């Protein structure tokens, strides 16, 4: 590479490394005269790099953003990090940029030296969904950019919010005619492979999390606002609490204590954020939380061992309810019994759905989706 070209690349690398560079310091780093630095700056400007001269005792230069994207320069670690990010995005983005990420990766890879290309090619990313998991909906990148701009500018958002239940539901027409939501956007987050907007709902006068794939922004945006303090100050903890159904104290809304006829070492690996205390070689105490009492009882019931419920009473009642359900399921031998059970479950589900709608909520659109929809209901206040 000619000496001048090599010096231009070194100069560009220095300008990208920090915001302001005194001309004298650049000359010292490149081991050239200030006049040579000025000539090289002019050459970079001719190539499309927006380099501005800064005034002051020493004078200097600053690389600014321009109207076009000029050629970029990355060191080895930056180039590998960019390629890894593009490969991961191409496999798992979920925002409609997978094809663009794959093309960008191919462009970066073609200009990489062989030593870096081998490092990048060694990384293979395969997105695998868990069995029975619902596919994550695609998010429009334009919606993400609109929401992100509103978060950054602190402007009130006006948007339509799609209902949580299927379009064929009885009152879907009413939901379609609902007035637009108004919210002060604070954070864009991902949770469980989905995008969410954390915002202060101006109509509900409370914090909400909205599924981004259900948001249709309206223009123009509203006035600017002064950001409120997020409860707890930590967006990650706030979102986790919302999906737990917590009141913001940082814990689960339902928490119980049991004694299991299992060694503590066998329980602790599957207790997640629970507390396990050894009581003997084959007994332990488990304190565990969940978003509902039946869910907590079911989580404890997966341990194949004897269970003694210490408390509270709500947990004992939940075990009793589950025991009756399991017993009914085990005793349903005949087709008529199965049919009657199905009709009863259908009626119960319809009754529960109707009751929840009267309370302004929609949950459990199907048995397979029940847990997910109830979790969504807690985290997003769906249907309100």
Tab-separated table of C-alpha atoms in Angstrom:
chain	number	residue	atom	x	y	z
A	1	UNK	CA	0.000	0.000	0.000
A	2	UNK	CA	1.417	3.443	-0.904
A	3	UNK	CA	2.674	5.464	2.014
A	4	UNK	CA	0.072	8.216	1.522
A	5	UNK	CA	-2.832	5.716	1.449
A	6	UNK	CA	-1.573	4.019	4.591
A	7	UNK	CA	-1.304	7.385	6.349
A	8	UNK	CA	-4.867	8.291	5.299
A	9	UNK	CA	-6.185	5.080	6.818
A	10	UNK	CA	-4.275	5.741	10.022
A	11	UNK	CA	-5.633	9.285	10.123
A	12	UNK	CA	-9.188	8.048	9.599
A	13	UNK	CA	-8.764	5.464	12.342
A	14	UNK	CA	-7.613	8.160	14.770
A	15	UNK	CA	-10.537	10.446	13.888
A	16	UNK	CA	-12.987	7.599	14.571
A	17	UNK	CA	-11.398	6.842	17.937
A	18	UNK	CA	-12.286	10.126	19.681
A	19	UNK	CA	-14.445	13.203	19.107
A	20	UNK	CA	-11.895	16.010	18.869
A	21	UNK	CA	-8.276	15.882	17.752
A	22	UNK	CA	-5.910	18.885	17.973
A	23	UNK	CA	-3.986	19.229	14.700
A	24	UNK	CA	-0.685	19.261	16.564
A	25	UNK	CA	-1.469	15.961	18.308
A	26	UNK	CA	-2.506	14.314	15.030
A	27	UNK	CA	0.782	15.408	13.454
A	28	UNK	CA	2.724	13.894	16.365
A	29	UNK	CA	0.824	10.584	16.200
A	30	UNK	CA	1.319	10.294	12.425
A	31	UNK	CA	4.902	11.639	12.609
A	32	UNK	CA	4.257	14.228	9.920
A	33	UNK	CA	4.016	18.016	9.772
A	34	UNK	CA	0.785	19.940	10.528
A	35	UNK	CA	0.740	20.960	6.843
A	36	UNK	CA	0.676	17.304	5.794
A	37	UNK	CA	-2.198	16.679	8.204
A	38	UNK	CA	-4.170	19.510	6.571
A	39	UNK	CA	-3.575	18.058	3.098
A	40	UNK	CA	-4.652	14.578	4.268
A	41	UNK	CA	-7.794	16.018	5.860
A	42	UNK	CA	-8.665	17.624	2.521
A	43	UNK	CA	-8.201	14.265	0.746
A	44	UNK	CA	-10.555	12.545	3.201
A	45	UNK	CA	-13.126	15.290	2.647
A	46	UNK	CA	-12.920	14.665	-1.098
A	47	UNK	CA	-13.702	10.992	-0.404
A	48	UNK	CA	-16.903	11.993	1.394
A	49	UNK	CA	-15.842	12.082	5.041
A	50	UNK	CA	-17.485	15.052	6.852
A	51	UNK	CA	-14.496	16.378	8.797
A	52	UNK	CA	-14.961	19.770	10.435
A	53	UNK	CA	-12.314	22.138	11.685
A	54	UNK	CA	-12.618	23.106	15.346
A	55	UNK	CA	-11.481	26.479	16.621
A	56	UNK	CA	-9.455	27.119	19.724
A	57	UNK	CA	-5.924	27.742	20.958
A	58	UNK	CA	-4.613	24.620	19.208
A	59	UNK	CA	-7.228	24.162	16.485
A	60	UNK	CA	-8.259	20.694	15.489
A	61	UNK	CA	-10.562	18.347	13.615
A	62	UNK	CA	-13.765	16.439	14.263
A	63	UNK	CA	-15.384	13.621	12.269
A	64	UNK	CA	-19.126	14.316	12.113
A	65	UNK	CA	-22.125	12.510	10.689
A	66	UNK	CA	-22.877	13.375	7.067
A	67	UNK	CA	-25.694	12.975	4.566
A	68	UNK	CA	-24.119	9.871	3.034
A	69	UNK	CA	-22.370	6.829	4.492
A	70	UNK	CA	-18.676	6.965	3.549
A	71	UNK	CA	-16.349	3.959	3.684
A	72	UNK	CA	-15.773	2.844	7.269
A	73	UNK	CA	-12.645	1.563	8.937
A	74	UNK	CA	-12.671	-1.096	11.668
A	75	UNK	CA	-9.897	-2.698	13.656
A	76	UNK	CA	-9.787	-6.508	13.919
A	77	UNK	CA	-11.919	-6.787	17.054
A	78	UNK	CA	-14.526	-4.325	15.728
A	79	UNK	CA	-14.797	-6.188	12.424
A	80	UNK	CA	-15.330	-9.530	14.152
A	81	UNK	CA	-17.869	-8.036	16.587
A	82	UNK	CA	-19.802	-6.507	13.665
A	83	UNK	CA	-19.851	-9.817	11.778
A	84	UNK	CA	-20.985	-11.744	14.866
A	85	UNK	CA	-23.785	-9.222	15.511
A	86	UNK	CA	-24.957	-9.450	11.887
A	87	UNK	CA	-24.905	-13.253	11.914
A	88	UNK	CA	-26.904	-13.319	15.159
A	89	UNK	CA	-29.402	-10.782	13.818
A	90	UNK	CA	-29.849	-12.791	10.622
A	91	UNK	CA	-30.841	-15.821	12.701
A	92	UNK	CA	-32.809	-14.316	15.576
A	93	UNK	CA	-33.760	-10.685	14.917
A	94	UNK	CA	-37.525	-11.081	14.600
A	95	UNK	CA	-37.918	-7.521	13.284
A	96	UNK	CA	-37.943	-8.117	9.540
A	97	UNK	CA	-34.247	-7.295	9.000
A	98	UNK	CA	-32.981	-10.861	8.671
A	99	UNK	CA	-32.413	-10.663	4.914
A	100	UNK	CA	-30.736	-7.250	5.142
A	101	UNK	CA	-28.498	-8.509	7.974
A	102	UNK	CA	-27.459	-11.533	5.893
A	103	UNK	CA	-26.585	-9.290	2.917
A	104	UNK	CA	-24.635	-6.898	5.155
A	105	UNK	CA	-22.728	-9.824	6.663
A	106	UNK	CA	-21.785	-11.044	3.193
A	107	UNK	CA	-20.543	-7.561	2.274
A	108	UNK	CA	-18.405	-7.276	5.422
A	109	UNK	CA	-17.063	-10.809	5.015
A	110	UNK	CA	-15.900	-10.206	1.438
A	111	UNK	CA	-13.558	-7.380	2.433
A	112	UNK	CA	-12.196	-9.099	5.531
A	113	UNK	CA	-8.634	-10.406	5.541
A	114	UNK	CA	-8.390	-14.204	5.592
A	115	UNK	CA	-7.353	-14.347	9.255
A	116	UNK	CA	-10.575	-12.598	10.313
A	117	UNK	CA	-12.806	-14.387	7.809
A	118	UNK	CA	-11.816	-17.743	9.309
A	119	UNK	CA	-12.775	-16.516	12.794
A	120	UNK	CA	-16.172	-15.346	11.597
A	121	UNK	CA	-16.883	-18.472	9.550
A	122	UNK	CA	-16.234	-20.598	12.638
A	123	UNK	CA	-19.333	-19.113	14.272
A	124	UNK	CA	-22.592	-20.806	13.321
A	125	UNK	CA	-25.879	-19.614	14.803
A	126	UNK	CA	-29.041	-21.687	14.509
A	127	UNK	CA	-32.326	-20.436	15.950
A	128	UNK	CA	-34.244	-23.333	17.517
A	129	UNK	CA	-37.689	-22.878	19.041
A	130	UNK	CA	-38.722	-24.982	21.996
A	131	UNK	CA	-41.347	-27.656	21.222
A	132	UNK	CA	-44.868	-26.270	21.393
A	133	UNK	CA	-43.687	-22.675	21.629
A	134	UNK	CA	-45.736	-20.089	19.796
A	135	UNK	CA	-43.814	-18.362	16.990
A	136	UNK	CA	-42.732	-14.873	17.919
A	137	UNK	CA	-44.532	-12.282	15.763
A	138	UNK	CA	-42.508	-10.166	13.370
A	139	UNK	CA	-42.093	-6.507	14.266
A	140	UNK	CA	-42.004	-3.836	11.583
A	141	UNK	CA	-38.577	-2.116	11.761
A	142	UNK	CA	-40.265	1.191	10.901
A	143	UNK	CA	-42.449	0.887	13.989
A	144	UNK	CA	-39.373	0.212	16.122
A	145	UNK	CA	-37.663	3.302	14.725
A	146	UNK	CA	-40.770	5.423	15.326
A	147	UNK	CA	-41.071	4.264	18.923
A	148	UNK	CA	-37.358	4.677	19.529
A	149	UNK	CA	-37.472	8.237	18.179
A	150	UNK	CA	-40.385	9.082	20.486
A	151	UNK	CA	-38.515	7.621	23.467
A	152	UNK	CA	-35.433	9.675	22.647
A	153	UNK	CA	-37.353	12.887	21.949
A	154	UNK	CA	-39.661	12.402	24.984
A	155	UNK	CA	-42.774	12.931	22.882
A	156	UNK	CA	-46.238	11.584	23.716
A	157	UNK	CA	-47.222	8.651	21.494
A	158	UNK	CA	-50.659	8.191	19.946
A	159	UNK	CA	-51.270	4.669	18.656
A	160	UNK	CA	-53.839	1.999	17.963
A	161	UNK	CA	-53.390	-1.183	19.975
A	162	UNK	CA	-54.600	-4.474	18.502
A	163	UNK	CA	-56.755	-6.653	20.795
A	164	UNK	CA	-55.290	-9.722	22.454
A	165	UNK	CA	-58.082	-12.036	21.384
A	166	UNK	CA	-58.771	-13.397	17.878
A	167	UNK	CA	-60.530	-11.124	15.356
A	168	UNK	CA	-63.500	-13.502	15.320
A	169	UNK	CA	-64.270	-12.896	18.988
A	170	UNK	CA	-67.720	-11.495	19.728
A	171	UNK	CA	-66.645	-8.026	20.736
A	172	UNK	CA	-63.677	-7.676	18.378
A	173	UNK	CA	-65.587	-5.005	16.460
A	174	UNK	CA	-65.863	-2.899	19.595
A	175	UNK	CA	-62.114	-3.192	20.183
A	176	UNK	CA	-61.410	-2.189	16.574
A	177	UNK	CA	-63.359	1.017	17.129
A	178	UNK	CA	-61.570	1.839	20.367
A	179	UNK	CA	-60.017	5.302	20.607
A	180	UNK	CA	-56.232	5.578	20.180
A	181	UNK	CA	-54.039	5.093	23.207
A	182	UNK	CA	-51.930	7.956	24.553
A	183	UNK	CA	-48.726	7.188	26.421
A	184	UNK	CA	-45.403	8.667	27.433
A	185	UNK	CA	-42.799	6.203	26.059
A	186	UNK	CA	-39.822	5.441	28.276
A	187	UNK	CA	-38.073	2.236	27.148
A	188	UNK	CA	-38.010	-0.327	24.332
A	189	UNK	CA	-37.175	-3.778	25.711
A	190	UNK	CA	-37.135	-7.403	24.618
A	191	UNK	CA	-38.560	-10.189	26.763
A	192	UNK	CA	-38.886	-13.828	25.745
A	193	UNK	CA	-38.043	-13.026	22.124
A	194	UNK	CA	-40.664	-10.272	21.852
A	195	UNK	CA	-40.433	-6.477	21.762
A	196	UNK	CA	-42.252	-4.365	24.348
A	197	UNK	CA	-42.723	-0.661	24.976
A	198	UNK	CA	-42.615	0.469	28.606
A	199	UNK	CA	-44.696	3.623	28.922
A	200	UNK	CA	-46.832	5.751	31.228
A	201	UNK	CA	-50.430	5.347	30.054
A	202	UNK	CA	-52.030	8.798	30.173
A	203	UNK	CA	-55.580	7.414	30.047
A	204	UNK	CA	-55.041	4.787	32.798
A	205	UNK	CA	-52.717	7.013	34.830
A	206	UNK	CA	-50.389	4.072	35.401
A	207	UNK	CA	-47.384	2.244	33.967
A	208	UNK	CA	-48.016	-0.250	31.162
A	209	UNK	CA	-46.011	-2.567	28.909
A	210	UNK	CA	-47.295	-2.848	25.328
A	211	UNK	CA	-46.468	-5.507	22.758
A	212	UNK	CA	-44.750	-3.686	19.888
A	213	UNK	CA	-46.186	-6.029	17.236
A	214	UNK	CA	-49.671	-4.837	18.283
A	215	UNK	CA	-48.817	-1.124	18.098
A	216	UNK	CA	-49.788	1.001	15.081
A	217	UNK	CA	-48.376	4.524	15.693
A	218	UNK	CA	-50.401	7.567	14.673
A	219	UNK	CA	-48.907	10.805	13.430
A	220	UNK	CA	-48.087	13.362	14.451
A	221	UNK	CA	-46.753	12.588	17.890
A	222	UNK	CA	-47.943	14.590	20.875
A	223	UNK	CA	-46.173	17.251	22.943
A	224	UNK	CA	-42.932	16.747	24.786
A	225	UNK	CA	-43.055	15.557	28.379
A	226	UNK	CA	-40.843	15.431	31.437
A	227	UNK	CA	-39.882	11.778	32.091
A	228	UNK	CA	-41.247	10.154	35.231
A	229	UNK	CA	-39.109	7.995	37.478
A	230	UNK	CA	-39.627	4.331	36.697
A	231	UNK	CA	-40.627	2.353	39.822
A	232	UNK	CA	-37.470	0.886	41.268
A	233	UNK	CA	-35.331	2.771	38.748
A	234	UNK	CA	-34.313	-0.440	36.921
A	235	UNK	CA	-36.189	-1.207	33.692
A	236	UNK	CA	-35.104	-4.879	33.703
A	237	UNK	CA	-36.420	-5.435	37.237
A	238	UNK	CA	-39.591	-3.483	36.426
A	239	UNK	CA	-40.412	-5.619	33.372
A	240	UNK	CA	-39.609	-8.842	35.237
A	241	UNK	CA	-41.958	-7.788	38.049
A	242	UNK	CA	-44.711	-6.985	35.557
A	243	UNK	CA	-44.569	-10.410	34.005
A	244	UNK	CA	-44.525	-12.007	37.411
A	245	UNK	CA	-47.653	-10.075	38.300
A	246	UNK	CA	-45.773	-8.462	41.181
A	247	UNK	CA	-46.920	-5.317	42.947
A	248	UNK	CA	-43.475	-3.814	42.411
A	249	UNK	CA	-41.881	-5.137	45.579
A	250	UNK	CA	-39.557	-7.304	43.499
A	251	UNK	CA	-41.092	-10.632	44.516
A	252	UNK	CA	-43.729	-13.008	43.249
A	253	UNK	CA	-47.358	-12.234	44.127
A	254	UNK	CA	-47.819	-15.794	45.433
A	255	UNK	CA	-45.171	-17.356	47.655
A	256	UNK	CA	-45.393	-20.562	49.669
A	257	UNK	CA	-43.387	-22.979	51.790
A	258	UNK	CA	-43.322	-26.787	51.643
A	259	UNK	CA	-41.239	-29.719	52.831
A	260	UNK	CA	-40.181	-32.224	50.172
A	261	UNK	CA	-39.021	-35.799	50.680
A	262	UNK	CA	-35.973	-35.187	48.529
A	263	UNK	CA	-32.328	-34.267	49.196
A	264	UNK	CA	-31.679	-30.536	48.977
A	265	UNK	CA	-29.064	-31.061	46.268
A	266	UNK	CA	-31.679	-32.596	43.940
A	267	UNK	CA	-34.120	-29.724	44.469
A	268	UNK	CA	-31.793	-26.719	44.379
A	269	UNK	CA	-30.859	-27.248	40.728
A	270	UNK	CA	-34.517	-26.880	39.692
A	271	UNK	CA	-35.765	-24.278	42.192
A	272	UNK	CA	-34.669	-21.256	40.111
A	273	UNK	CA	-35.066	-18.264	42.468
A	274	UNK	CA	-36.501	-20.397	45.286
A	275	UNK	CA	-34.818	-20.958	48.651
A	276	UNK	CA	-33.851	-24.545	49.544
A	277	UNK	CA	-32.880	-25.572	53.087
A	278	UNK	CA	-31.553	-29.017	53.937
A	279	UNK	CA	-33.465	-30.747	56.773
A	280	UNK	CA	-31.837	-34.150	56.525
A	281	UNK	CA	-30.305	-36.578	54.052
A	282	UNK	CA	-33.643	-37.034	52.236
A	283	UNK	CA	-35.715	-33.988	53.255
A	284	UNK	CA	-35.561	-30.275	52.503
A	285	UNK	CA	-37.566	-27.106	52.921
A	286	UNK	CA	-38.502	-25.188	49.761
A	287	UNK	CA	-39.747	-21.586	49.628
A	288	UNK	CA	-40.903	-20.743	46.113
A	289	UNK	CA	-42.929	-18.082	44.327
A	290	UNK	CA	-45.118	-17.873	41.235
A	291	UNK	CA	-47.691	-15.623	39.539
A	292	UNK	CA	-50.705	-17.628	40.831
A	293	UNK	CA	-51.426	-20.224	43.527
A	294	UNK	CA	-52.345	-23.030	41.074
A	295	UNK	CA	-49.178	-22.302	39.099
A	296	UNK	CA	-47.130	-22.486	42.306
A	297	UNK	CA	-48.765	-25.774	43.311
A	298	UNK	CA	-48.128	-27.209	39.851
A	299	UNK	CA	-44.476	-26.093	39.962
A	300	UNK	CA	-43.955	-27.823	43.310
A	301	UNK	CA	-45.865	-30.896	42.142
A	302	UNK	CA	-43.327	-31.612	39.418
A	303	UNK	CA	-40.916	-32.835	42.088
A	304	UNK	CA	-41.566	-36.597	42.267
A	305	UNK	CA	-41.701	-36.784	46.052
A	306	UNK	CA	-43.949	-36.476	49.075
A	307	UNK	CA	-45.071	-32.923	49.857
A	308	UNK	CA	-45.971	-31.337	53.188
A	309	UNK	CA	-47.454	-27.848	52.838
A	310	UNK	CA	-46.316	-25.475	55.569
A	311	UNK	CA	-48.316	-22.540	54.252
A	312	UNK	CA	-50.107	-20.410	53.464
A	313	UNK	CA	-53.678	-21.659	53.277
A	314	UNK	CA	-54.023	-20.461	49.669
A	315	UNK	CA	-51.325	-22.918	48.614
A	316	UNK	CA	-53.085	-25.795	50.386
A	317	UNK	CA	-56.343	-24.872	48.644
A	318	UNK	CA	-54.573	-24.771	45.281
A	319	UNK	CA	-53.190	-28.291	45.847
A	320	UNK	CA	-56.723	-29.457	46.702
A	321	UNK	CA	-58.147	-27.940	43.508
A	322	UNK	CA	-55.446	-29.512	41.372
A	323	UNK	CA	-55.920	-32.861	43.119
A	324	UNK	CA	-59.617	-32.847	42.223
A	325	UNK	CA	-58.882	-31.935	38.629
A	326	UNK	CA	-56.261	-34.647	38.281
A	327	UNK	CA	-58.540	-37.209	39.901
A	328	UNK	CA	-61.369	-36.302	37.537
A	329	UNK	CA	-59.038	-36.605	34.567
A	330	UNK	CA	-57.796	-40.031	35.701
A	331	UNK	CA	-61.323	-41.399	36.278
A	332	UNK	CA	-62.699	-40.369	32.863
A	333	UNK	CA	-62.686	-43.871	31.240
A	334	UNK	CA	-65.672	-43.818	28.940
A	335	UNK	CA	-66.321	-41.730	25.871
A	336	UNK	CA	-69.454	-40.313	27.435
A	337	UNK	CA	-67.502	-39.228	30.483
A	338	UNK	CA	-64.872	-37.631	28.261
A	339	UNK	CA	-67.587	-35.849	26.259
A	340	UNK	CA	-69.305	-34.589	29.395
A	341	UNK	CA	-65.995	-33.397	30.792
A	342	UNK	CA	-65.210	-31.564	27.555
A	343	UNK	CA	-68.622	-29.853	27.563
A	344	UNK	CA	-68.194	-28.863	31.195
A	345	UNK	CA	-64.694	-27.487	30.549
A	346	UNK	CA	-65.987	-25.587	27.521
A	347	UNK	CA	-68.825	-24.049	29.537
A	348	UNK	CA	-66.460	-23.175	32.370
A	349	UNK	CA	-63.994	-21.595	29.928
A	350	UNK	CA	-66.761	-19.587	28.256
A	351	UNK	CA	-68.042	-18.443	31.641
A	352	UNK	CA	-64.567	-17.416	32.766
A	353	UNK	CA	-63.930	-15.602	29.494
A	354	UNK	CA	-67.246	-13.756	29.778
A	355	UNK	CA	-66.530	-12.786	33.380
A	356	UNK	CA	-63.064	-11.563	32.484
A	357	UNK	CA	-64.455	-9.486	29.622
A	358	UNK	CA	-66.929	-7.868	31.994
A	359	UNK	CA	-63.956	-6.896	34.122
A	360	UNK	CA	-62.271	-5.390	31.049
A	361	UNK	CA	-59.802	-8.227	30.472
A	362	UNK	CA	-59.407	-10.995	27.908
A	363	UNK	CA	-57.531	-14.165	28.838
A	364	UNK	CA	-57.056	-17.818	27.903
A	365	UNK	CA	-58.127	-17.876	24.275
A	366	UNK	CA	-57.170	-21.557	24.118
A	367	UNK	CA	-56.011	-24.159	26.656
A	368	UNK	CA	-52.529	-24.242	25.129
A	369	UNK	CA	-52.174	-20.471	25.289
A	370	UNK	CA	-53.774	-19.973	28.692
A	371	UNK	CA	-50.654	-19.504	30.752
A	372	UNK	CA	-49.043	-17.213	28.183
A	373	UNK	CA	-52.147	-15.059	27.813
A	374	UNK	CA	-52.562	-14.690	31.579
A	375	UNK	CA	-48.942	-13.702	31.857
A	376	UNK	CA	-49.459	-11.194	29.043
A	377	UNK	CA	-52.535	-9.908	30.840
A	378	UNK	CA	-50.464	-9.120	33.912
A	379	UNK	CA	-47.605	-7.586	31.984
A	380	UNK	CA	-49.494	-5.636	29.336
A	381	UNK	CA	-53.029	-5.041	30.670
A	382	UNK	CA	-54.313	-6.552	27.432
A	383	UNK	CA	-57.745	-5.579	26.221
A	384	UNK	CA	-57.935	-2.445	28.332
